[in-house]
Short mmCIF file of C-alpha atoms and ligand atoms in Angstrom, two decimals:
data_model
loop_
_atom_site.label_atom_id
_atom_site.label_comp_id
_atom_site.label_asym_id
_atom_site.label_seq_id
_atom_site.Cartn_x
_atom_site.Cartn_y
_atom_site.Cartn_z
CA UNK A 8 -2.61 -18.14 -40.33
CA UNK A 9 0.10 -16.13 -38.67
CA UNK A 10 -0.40 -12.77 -36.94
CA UNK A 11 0.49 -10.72 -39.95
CA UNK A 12 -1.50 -12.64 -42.23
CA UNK A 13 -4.60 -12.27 -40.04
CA UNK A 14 -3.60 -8.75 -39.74
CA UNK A 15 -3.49 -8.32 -43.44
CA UNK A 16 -6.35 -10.02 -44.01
CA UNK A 17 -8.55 -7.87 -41.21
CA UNK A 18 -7.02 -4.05 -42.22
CA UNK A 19 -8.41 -3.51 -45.54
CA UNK A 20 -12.16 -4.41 -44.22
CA UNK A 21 -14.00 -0.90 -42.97
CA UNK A 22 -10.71 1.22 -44.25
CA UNK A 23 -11.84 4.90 -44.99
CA UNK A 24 -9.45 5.65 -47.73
CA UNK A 25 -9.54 9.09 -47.55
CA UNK A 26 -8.92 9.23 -44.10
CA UNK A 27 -7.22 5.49 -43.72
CA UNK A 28 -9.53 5.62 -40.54
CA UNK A 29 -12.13 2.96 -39.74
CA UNK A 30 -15.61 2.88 -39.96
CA UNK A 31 -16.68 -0.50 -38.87
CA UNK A 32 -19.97 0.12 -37.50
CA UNK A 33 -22.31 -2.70 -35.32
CA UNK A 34 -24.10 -4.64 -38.00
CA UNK A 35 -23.31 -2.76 -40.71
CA UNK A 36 -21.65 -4.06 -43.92
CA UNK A 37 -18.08 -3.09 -42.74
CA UNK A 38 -18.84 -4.88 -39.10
CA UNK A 39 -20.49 -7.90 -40.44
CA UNK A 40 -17.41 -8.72 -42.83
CA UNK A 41 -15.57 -8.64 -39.82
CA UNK A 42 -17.81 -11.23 -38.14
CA UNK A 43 -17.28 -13.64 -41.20
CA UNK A 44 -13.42 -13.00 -41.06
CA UNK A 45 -13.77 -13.93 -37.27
CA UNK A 46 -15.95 -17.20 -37.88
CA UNK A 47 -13.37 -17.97 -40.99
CA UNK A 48 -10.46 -17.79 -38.38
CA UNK A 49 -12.29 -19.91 -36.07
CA UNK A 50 -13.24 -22.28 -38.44
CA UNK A 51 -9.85 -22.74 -39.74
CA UNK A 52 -8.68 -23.14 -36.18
CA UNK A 53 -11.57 -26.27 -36.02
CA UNK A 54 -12.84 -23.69 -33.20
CA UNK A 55 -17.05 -24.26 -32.39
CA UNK A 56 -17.79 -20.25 -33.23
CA UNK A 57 -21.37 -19.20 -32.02
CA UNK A 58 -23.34 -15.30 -31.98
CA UNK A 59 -24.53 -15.45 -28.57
CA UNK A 60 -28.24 -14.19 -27.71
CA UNK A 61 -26.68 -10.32 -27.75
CA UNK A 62 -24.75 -10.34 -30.96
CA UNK A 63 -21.26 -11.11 -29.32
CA UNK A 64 -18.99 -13.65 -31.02
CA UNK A 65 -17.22 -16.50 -29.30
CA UNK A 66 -15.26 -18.92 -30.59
CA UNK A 67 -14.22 -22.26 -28.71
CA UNK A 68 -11.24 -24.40 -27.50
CA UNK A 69 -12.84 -27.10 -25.98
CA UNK A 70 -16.44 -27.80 -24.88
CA UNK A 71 -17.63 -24.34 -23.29
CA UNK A 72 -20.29 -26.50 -21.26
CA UNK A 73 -17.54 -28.11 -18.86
CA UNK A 74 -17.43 -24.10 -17.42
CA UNK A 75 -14.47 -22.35 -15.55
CA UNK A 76 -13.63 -21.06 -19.41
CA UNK A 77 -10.20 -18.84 -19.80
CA UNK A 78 -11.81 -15.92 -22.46
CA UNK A 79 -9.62 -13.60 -24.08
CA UNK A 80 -10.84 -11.16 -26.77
CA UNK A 81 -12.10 -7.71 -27.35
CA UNK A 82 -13.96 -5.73 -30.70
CA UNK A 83 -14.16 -5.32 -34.04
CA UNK A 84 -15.97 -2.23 -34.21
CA UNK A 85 -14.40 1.28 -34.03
CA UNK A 86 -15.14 4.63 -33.62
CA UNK A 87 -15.77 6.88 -36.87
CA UNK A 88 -12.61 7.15 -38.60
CA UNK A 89 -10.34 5.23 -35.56
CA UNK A 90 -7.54 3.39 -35.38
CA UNK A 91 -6.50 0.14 -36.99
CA UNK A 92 -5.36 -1.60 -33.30
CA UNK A 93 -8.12 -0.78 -30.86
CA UNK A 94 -10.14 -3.92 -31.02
CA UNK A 95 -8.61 -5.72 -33.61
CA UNK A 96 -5.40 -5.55 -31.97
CA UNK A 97 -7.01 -8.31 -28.86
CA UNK A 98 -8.71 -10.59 -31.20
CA UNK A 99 -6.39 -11.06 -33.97
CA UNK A 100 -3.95 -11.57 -30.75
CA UNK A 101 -6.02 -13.99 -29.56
CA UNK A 102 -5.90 -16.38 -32.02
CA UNK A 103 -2.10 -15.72 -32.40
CA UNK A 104 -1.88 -16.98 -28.72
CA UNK A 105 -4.05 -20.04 -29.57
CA UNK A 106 -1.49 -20.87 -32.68
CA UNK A 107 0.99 -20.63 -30.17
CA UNK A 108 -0.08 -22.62 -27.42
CA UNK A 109 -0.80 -25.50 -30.24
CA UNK A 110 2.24 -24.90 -31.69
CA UNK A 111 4.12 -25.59 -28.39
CA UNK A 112 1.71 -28.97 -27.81
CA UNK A 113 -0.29 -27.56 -24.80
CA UNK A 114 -3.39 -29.39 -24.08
CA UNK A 115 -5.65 -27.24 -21.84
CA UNK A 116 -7.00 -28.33 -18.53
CA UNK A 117 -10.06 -25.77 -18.86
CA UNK A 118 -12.02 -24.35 -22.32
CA UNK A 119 -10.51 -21.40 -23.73
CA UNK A 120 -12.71 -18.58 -25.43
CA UNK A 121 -11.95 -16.12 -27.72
CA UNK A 122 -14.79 -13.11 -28.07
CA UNK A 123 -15.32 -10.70 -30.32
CA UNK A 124 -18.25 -8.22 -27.82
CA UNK A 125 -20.23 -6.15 -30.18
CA UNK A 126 -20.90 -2.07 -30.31
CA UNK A 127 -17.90 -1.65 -27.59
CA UNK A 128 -17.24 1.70 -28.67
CA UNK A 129 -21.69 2.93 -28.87
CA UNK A 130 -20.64 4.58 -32.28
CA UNK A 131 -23.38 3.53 -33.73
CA UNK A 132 -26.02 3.46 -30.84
CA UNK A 133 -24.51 5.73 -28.34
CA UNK A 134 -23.75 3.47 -25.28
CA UNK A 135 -20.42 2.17 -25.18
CA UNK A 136 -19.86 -1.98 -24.53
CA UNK A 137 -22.79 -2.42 -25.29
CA UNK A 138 -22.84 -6.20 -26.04
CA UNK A 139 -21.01 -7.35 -22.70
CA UNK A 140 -23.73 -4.43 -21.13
CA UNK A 141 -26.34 -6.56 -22.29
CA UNK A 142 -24.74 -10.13 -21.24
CA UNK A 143 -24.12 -8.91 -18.09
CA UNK A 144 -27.78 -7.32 -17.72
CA UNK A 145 -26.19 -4.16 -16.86
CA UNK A 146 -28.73 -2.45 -19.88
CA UNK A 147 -32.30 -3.12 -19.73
CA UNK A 148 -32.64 -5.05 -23.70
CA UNK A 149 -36.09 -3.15 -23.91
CA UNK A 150 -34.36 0.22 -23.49
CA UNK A 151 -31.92 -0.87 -25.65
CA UNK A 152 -33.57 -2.20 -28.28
CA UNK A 153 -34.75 1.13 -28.87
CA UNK A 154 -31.29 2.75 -29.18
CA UNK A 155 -31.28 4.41 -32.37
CA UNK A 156 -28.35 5.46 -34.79
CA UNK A 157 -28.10 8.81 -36.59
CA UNK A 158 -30.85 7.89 -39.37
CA UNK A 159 -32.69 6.95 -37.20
CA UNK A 160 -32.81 2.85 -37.39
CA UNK A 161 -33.41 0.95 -34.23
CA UNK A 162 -30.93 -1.54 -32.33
CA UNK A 163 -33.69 -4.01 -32.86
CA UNK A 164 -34.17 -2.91 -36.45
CA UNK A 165 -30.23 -3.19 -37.35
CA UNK A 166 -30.33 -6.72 -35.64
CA UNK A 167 -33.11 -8.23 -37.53
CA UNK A 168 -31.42 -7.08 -40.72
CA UNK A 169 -28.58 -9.10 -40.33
CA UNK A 170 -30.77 -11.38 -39.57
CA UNK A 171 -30.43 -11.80 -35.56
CA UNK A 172 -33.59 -11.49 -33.06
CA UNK A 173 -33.69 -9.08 -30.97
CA UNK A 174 -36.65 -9.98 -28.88
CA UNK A 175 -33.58 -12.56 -27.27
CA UNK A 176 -31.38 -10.28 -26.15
CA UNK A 177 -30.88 -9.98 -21.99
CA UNK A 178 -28.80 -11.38 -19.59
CA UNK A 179 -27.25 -14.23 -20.31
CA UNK A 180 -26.43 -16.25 -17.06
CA UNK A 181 -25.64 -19.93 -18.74
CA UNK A 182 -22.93 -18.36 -20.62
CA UNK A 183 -21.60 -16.26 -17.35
CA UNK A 184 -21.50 -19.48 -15.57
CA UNK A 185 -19.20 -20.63 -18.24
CA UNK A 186 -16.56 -18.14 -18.14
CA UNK A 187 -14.01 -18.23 -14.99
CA UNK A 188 -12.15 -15.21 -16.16
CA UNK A 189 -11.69 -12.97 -18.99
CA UNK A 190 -7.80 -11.37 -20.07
CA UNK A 191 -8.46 -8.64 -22.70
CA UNK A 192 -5.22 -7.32 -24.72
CA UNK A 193 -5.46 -4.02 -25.86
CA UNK A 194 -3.23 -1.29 -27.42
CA UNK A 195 -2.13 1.00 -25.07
CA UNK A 196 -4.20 4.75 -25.43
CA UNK A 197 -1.86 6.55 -24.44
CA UNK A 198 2.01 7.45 -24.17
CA UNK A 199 3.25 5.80 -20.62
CA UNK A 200 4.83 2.51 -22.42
CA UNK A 201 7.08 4.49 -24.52
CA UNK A 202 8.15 6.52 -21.88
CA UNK A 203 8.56 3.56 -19.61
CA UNK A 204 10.36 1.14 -22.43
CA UNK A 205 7.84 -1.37 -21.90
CA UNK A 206 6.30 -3.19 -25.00
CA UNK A 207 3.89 -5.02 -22.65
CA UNK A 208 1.87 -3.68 -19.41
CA UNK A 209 -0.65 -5.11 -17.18
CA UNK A 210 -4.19 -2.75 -16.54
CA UNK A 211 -5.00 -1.91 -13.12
CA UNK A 212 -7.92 0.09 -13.32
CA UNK A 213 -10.36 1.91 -15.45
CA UNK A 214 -11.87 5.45 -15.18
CA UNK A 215 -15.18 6.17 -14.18
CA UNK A 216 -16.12 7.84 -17.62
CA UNK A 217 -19.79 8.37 -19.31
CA UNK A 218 -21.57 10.59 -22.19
CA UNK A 219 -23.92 13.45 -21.85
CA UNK A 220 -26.00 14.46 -24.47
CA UNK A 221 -26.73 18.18 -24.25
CA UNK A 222 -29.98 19.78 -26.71
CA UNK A 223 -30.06 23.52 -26.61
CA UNK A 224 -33.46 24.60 -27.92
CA UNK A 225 -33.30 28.26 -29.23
CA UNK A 226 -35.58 30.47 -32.62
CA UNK A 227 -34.87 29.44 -36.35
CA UNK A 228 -34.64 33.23 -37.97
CA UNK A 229 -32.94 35.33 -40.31
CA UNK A 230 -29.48 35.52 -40.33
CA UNK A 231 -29.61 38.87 -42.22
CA UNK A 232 -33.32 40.66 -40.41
CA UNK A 233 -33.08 39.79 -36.65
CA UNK A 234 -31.80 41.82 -34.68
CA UNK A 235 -28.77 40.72 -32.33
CA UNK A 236 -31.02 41.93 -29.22
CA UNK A 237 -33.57 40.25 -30.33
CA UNK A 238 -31.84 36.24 -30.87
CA UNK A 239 -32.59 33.30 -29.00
CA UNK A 240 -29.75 31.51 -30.92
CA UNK A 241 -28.59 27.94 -29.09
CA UNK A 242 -25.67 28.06 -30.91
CA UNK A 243 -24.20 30.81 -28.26
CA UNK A 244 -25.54 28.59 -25.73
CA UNK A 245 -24.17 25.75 -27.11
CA UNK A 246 -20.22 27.85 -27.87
CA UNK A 247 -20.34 28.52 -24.20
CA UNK A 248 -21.02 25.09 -22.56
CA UNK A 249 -17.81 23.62 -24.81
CA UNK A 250 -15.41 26.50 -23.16
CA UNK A 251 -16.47 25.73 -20.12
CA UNK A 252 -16.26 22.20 -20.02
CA UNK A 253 -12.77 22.31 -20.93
CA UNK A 254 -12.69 25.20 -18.14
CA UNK A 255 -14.45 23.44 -15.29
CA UNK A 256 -12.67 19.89 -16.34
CA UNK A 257 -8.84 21.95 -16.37
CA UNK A 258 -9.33 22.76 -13.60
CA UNK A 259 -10.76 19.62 -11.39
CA UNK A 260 -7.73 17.66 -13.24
CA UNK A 261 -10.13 15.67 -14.99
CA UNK A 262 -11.35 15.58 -19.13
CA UNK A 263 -14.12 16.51 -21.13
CA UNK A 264 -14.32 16.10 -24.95
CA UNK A 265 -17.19 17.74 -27.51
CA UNK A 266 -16.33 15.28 -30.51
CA UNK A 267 -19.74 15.38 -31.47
CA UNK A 268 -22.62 18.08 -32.98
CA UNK A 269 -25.20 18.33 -34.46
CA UNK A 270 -26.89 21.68 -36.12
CA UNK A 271 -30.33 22.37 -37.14
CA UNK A 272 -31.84 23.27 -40.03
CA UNK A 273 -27.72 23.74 -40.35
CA UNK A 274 -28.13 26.61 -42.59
CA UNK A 275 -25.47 29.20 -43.67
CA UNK A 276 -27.78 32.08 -43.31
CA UNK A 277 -30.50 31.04 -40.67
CA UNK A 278 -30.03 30.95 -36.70
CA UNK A 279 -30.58 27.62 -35.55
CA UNK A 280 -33.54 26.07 -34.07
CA UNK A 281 -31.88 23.40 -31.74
CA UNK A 282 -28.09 22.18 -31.29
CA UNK A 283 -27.06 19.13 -29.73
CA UNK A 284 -23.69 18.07 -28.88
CA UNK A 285 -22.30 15.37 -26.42
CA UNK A 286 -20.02 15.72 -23.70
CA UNK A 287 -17.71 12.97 -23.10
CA UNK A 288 -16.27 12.85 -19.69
CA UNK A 289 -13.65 11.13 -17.36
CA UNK A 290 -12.03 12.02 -14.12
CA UNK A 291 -9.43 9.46 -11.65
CA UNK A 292 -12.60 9.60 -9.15
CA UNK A 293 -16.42 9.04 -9.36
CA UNK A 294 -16.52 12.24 -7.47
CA UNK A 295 -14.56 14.46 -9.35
CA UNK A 296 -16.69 13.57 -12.71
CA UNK A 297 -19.67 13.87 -10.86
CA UNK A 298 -18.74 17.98 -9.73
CA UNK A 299 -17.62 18.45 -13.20
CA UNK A 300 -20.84 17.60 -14.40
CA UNK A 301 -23.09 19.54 -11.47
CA UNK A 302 -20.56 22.88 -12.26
CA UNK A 303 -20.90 22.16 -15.82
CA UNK A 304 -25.15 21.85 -15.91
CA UNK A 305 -24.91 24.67 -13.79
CA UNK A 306 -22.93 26.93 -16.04
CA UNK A 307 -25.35 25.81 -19.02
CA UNK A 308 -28.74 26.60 -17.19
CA UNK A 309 -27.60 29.76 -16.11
CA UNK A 310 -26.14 31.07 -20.07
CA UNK A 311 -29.22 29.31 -21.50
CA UNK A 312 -31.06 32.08 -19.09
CA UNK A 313 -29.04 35.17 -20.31
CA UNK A 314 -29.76 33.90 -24.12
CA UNK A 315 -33.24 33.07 -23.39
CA UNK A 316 -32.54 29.34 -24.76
CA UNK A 317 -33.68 26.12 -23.44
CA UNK A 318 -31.11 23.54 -22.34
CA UNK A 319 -31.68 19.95 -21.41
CA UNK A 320 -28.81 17.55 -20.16
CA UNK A 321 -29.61 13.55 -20.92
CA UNK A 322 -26.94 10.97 -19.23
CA UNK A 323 -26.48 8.54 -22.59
CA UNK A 324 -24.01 6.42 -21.03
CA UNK A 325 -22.21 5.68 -17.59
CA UNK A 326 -19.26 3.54 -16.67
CA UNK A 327 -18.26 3.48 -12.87
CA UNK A 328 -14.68 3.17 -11.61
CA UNK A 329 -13.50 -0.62 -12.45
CA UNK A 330 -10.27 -1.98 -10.89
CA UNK A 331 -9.41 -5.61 -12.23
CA UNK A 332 -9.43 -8.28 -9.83
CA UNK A 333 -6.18 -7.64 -8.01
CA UNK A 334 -5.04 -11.37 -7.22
CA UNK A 335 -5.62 -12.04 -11.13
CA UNK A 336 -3.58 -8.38 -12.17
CA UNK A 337 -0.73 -9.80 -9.50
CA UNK A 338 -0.59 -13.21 -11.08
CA UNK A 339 -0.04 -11.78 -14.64
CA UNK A 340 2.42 -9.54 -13.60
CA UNK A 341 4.33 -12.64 -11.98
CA UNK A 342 3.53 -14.77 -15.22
CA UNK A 343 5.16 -11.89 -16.99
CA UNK A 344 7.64 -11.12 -14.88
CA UNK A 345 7.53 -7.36 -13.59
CA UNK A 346 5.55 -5.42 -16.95
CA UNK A 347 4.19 -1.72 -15.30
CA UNK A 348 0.88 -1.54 -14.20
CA UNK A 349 -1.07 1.19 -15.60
CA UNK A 350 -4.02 2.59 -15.13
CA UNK A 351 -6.40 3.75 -18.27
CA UNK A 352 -8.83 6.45 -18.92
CA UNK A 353 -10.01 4.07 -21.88
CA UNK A 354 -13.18 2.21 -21.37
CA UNK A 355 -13.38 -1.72 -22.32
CA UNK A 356 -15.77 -4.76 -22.33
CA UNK A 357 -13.09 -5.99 -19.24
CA UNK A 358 -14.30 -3.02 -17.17
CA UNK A 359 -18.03 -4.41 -17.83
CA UNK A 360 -17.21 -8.08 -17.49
CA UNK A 361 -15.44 -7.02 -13.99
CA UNK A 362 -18.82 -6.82 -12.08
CA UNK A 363 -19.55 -10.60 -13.06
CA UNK A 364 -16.28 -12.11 -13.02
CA UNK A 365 -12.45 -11.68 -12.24
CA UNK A 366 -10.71 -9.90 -15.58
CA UNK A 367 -7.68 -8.38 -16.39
CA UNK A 368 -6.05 -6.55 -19.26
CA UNK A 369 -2.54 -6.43 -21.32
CA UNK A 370 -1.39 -3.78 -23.15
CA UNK A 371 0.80 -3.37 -26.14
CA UNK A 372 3.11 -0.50 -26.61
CA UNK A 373 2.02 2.19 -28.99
CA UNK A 374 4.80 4.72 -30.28
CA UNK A 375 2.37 7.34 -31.23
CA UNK A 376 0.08 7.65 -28.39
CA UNK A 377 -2.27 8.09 -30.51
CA UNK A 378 -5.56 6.54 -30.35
CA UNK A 379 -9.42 6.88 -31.58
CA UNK A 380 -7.77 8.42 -34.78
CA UNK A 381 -5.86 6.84 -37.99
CA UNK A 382 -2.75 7.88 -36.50
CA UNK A 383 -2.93 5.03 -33.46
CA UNK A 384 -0.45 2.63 -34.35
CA UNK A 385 2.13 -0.62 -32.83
CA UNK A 386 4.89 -1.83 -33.98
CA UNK A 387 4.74 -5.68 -35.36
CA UNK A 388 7.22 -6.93 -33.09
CA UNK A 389 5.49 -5.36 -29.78
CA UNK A 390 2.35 -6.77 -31.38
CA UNK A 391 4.07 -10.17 -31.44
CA UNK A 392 5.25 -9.53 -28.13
CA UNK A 393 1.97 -9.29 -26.84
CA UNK A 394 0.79 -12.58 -28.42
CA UNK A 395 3.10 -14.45 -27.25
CA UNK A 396 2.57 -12.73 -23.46
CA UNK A 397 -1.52 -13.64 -23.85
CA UNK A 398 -0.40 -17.37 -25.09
CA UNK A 399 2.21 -17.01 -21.67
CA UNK A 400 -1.27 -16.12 -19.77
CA UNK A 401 -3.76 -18.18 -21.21
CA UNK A 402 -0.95 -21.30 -20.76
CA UNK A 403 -1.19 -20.47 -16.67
CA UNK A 404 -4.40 -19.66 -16.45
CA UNK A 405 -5.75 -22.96 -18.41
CA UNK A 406 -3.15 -25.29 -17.75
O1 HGY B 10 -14.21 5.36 -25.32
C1 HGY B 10 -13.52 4.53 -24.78
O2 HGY B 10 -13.00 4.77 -23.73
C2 HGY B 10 -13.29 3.19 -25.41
O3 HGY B 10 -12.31 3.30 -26.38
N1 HGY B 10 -14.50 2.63 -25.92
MN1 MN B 11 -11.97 2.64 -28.35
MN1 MN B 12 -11.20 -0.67 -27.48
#
């Protein structure tokens, strides 16, 4: 099945028509129609398609048990209401880049992988990548086997309904062994290849980036009987911790985001008993994000004082500073002949795979910039483009 046909196939599968966003959350119906479009594609490819011990899908040129594999891949989940490309974009690639190394008559010299990691994004359980996290034992599986979603359901609960055990998840150090490097393709998040003219750029580096869950704890009272003088309302607390984050983030050069809230009782005419909100937060250095967050907690503690509030600050999810294995970046950009090197402030199952392995990452040029959001978009031929530079890759890298 060509690109666009795979592409067809894939878009109408987690569409939010009112929106045309995504919603294609980890084993939830959206997600797990994905899976079965994946394990269709590998099947019609004669591919040996497995779910590993974590949930993550793999499909397989060759026997995966003769080791030193070439993976390429990425996700199928998104964030609520994102883009079409991010995720999607690297898998449905990746099996463009098989059809074309078949197509051409190349007979690899090592197994080639394509994976499909699950819960990249933590939409649904709040830590981001998630599945190569837990194959790379970078998450303890008890702690996240208790991850729970907005209503409340369990990792382990949400597994064992679609019919995986999550008693097996963990580090998984046979499969590791298996894999001698990884080459995600991506859509770019960002502007830099428009500016540059470049449909296709290799990754240098990652962000350090993470999530911070803030609860401000305040008195549920009238809305129309209490006294201003006499609130304890979190939702001032709460007002004043978004302004300055975007202060105190301005001005260290780095970013913080508030894309997320939640309000209770969330009554029109009753002060609030608690609000919670996350923080999500990225800066060029580990430093850097680390003094945004001190000033930040800081600025918190002391308002929560002056409104008599409580606030608490929980770290949901961390990602250090990744740069991909340099020798492997430099050998794609020879393979490819001179693309830009970019760095991203995007987080990716390559940054988590990079502590186990050497990975890299291609991008594809995306005219709007736009990303997380309906709007994030890539022209067909660039897309092409980019399959046919993965099939370029994978034909070096396995040959
Ligand atoms: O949030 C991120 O950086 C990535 O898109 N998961
Ligand atoms: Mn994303
Ligand atoms: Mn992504």
């Amino acid at each position: 099945m060509l690109f666009e046909e795979m592409w067809r196939d894939l878009a109408p599968v987690g569409r939010f028509d009112a929106t045309g966003g995504y919603r294609r959350y980890s084993y939830a119906a959206a997600e797990l129609e994905c899976r079965a479009w994946f394990e269709a594609q590998a099947r019609e490819r004669g591919l040996t398609v497995e779910t590993d011990r974590n949930g993550n899908l793999w499909a397989w040129w060759g026997a995966p048990a003769a080791g030193d594999a070439v993976v390429t891949g990425s996700h199928l989940d998104s964030v609520p209401d994102g883009g079409a490309f991010d995720g999607p974009l690297g898998v449905v690639s990746a099996f463009a880049a098989l059809d074309l190394l078949r197509a051409g008559g190349f007979e690899p010299r090592r197994p080639i992988g394509v994976a499909a990691f699950v819960e990249e994004e933590g939409a649904r359980f709040g830590l981001a990548c998630l599945g190569s996290r837990l194959l790379t034992g970078a998450v303890d599986p008890a702690k996240a086997r208790a991850l729970t979603d907005e209503q409340g359901t369990t990792l382990a609960d949400a597994m064992s309904s679609a019919g995986f055990d999550p008693e097996r998840i963990g580090r998984d150090q046979r499969l590791l062994d298996r894999i001698g490097v990884y080459v995600e393709l991506h859509i770019e998040q960002g502007r830099a290849q428009i500016d540059l003219g470049a449909p296709i750029a290799v990754g240098s580096a990652i962000w350090p980036h993470g999530r911070w869950r803030f609860d401000f704890e305040g008195e549920a009272n009238h809305a129309g009987t209490t006294r201003i003088e006499d609130r304890v309302d979190p939702m001032l607390t709460y007002a004043n911790t978004v302004l300055a984050a975007r202060k105190k983030a301005k001005l260290a050069g780095a970013l913080a985001t508030v894309g997320k809230v939640h309000c209770e009782p969330n009554g029109t005419n009753a002060i609030p008993s608690r609000v919670r909100a996350w923080i999500d937060a990225r800066a060029s250095t580990e430093d850097t994000l680390a003094s945004v967050l001190a000033e930040l907690e800081q600025a918190t503690h002391e308002r929560a004082r002056r409104d008599g509030t409580k606030a608490t600050v929980t770290r949901e999810s961390y990602s250090a500073e990744v740069a991909f294995d340099l020798a492997l970046r430099d050998n794609l950009g020879a393979i490819l002949g001179g693309v830009p090197v970019l760095a991203t402030g995007a987080g990716h199952d390559a940054g988590v795979l990079a502590s186990s392995l050497p990975t890299a990452m291609l991008f594809v040029r995306n005219p709007t910039g736009v990303s997380h959001a309906p709007g994030e978009f890539a022209e067909i031929p660039d897309c092409l483009a980019g399959a046919e530079a993965l099939a370029t890759v994978l034909r070096e890298l396995a040959a």
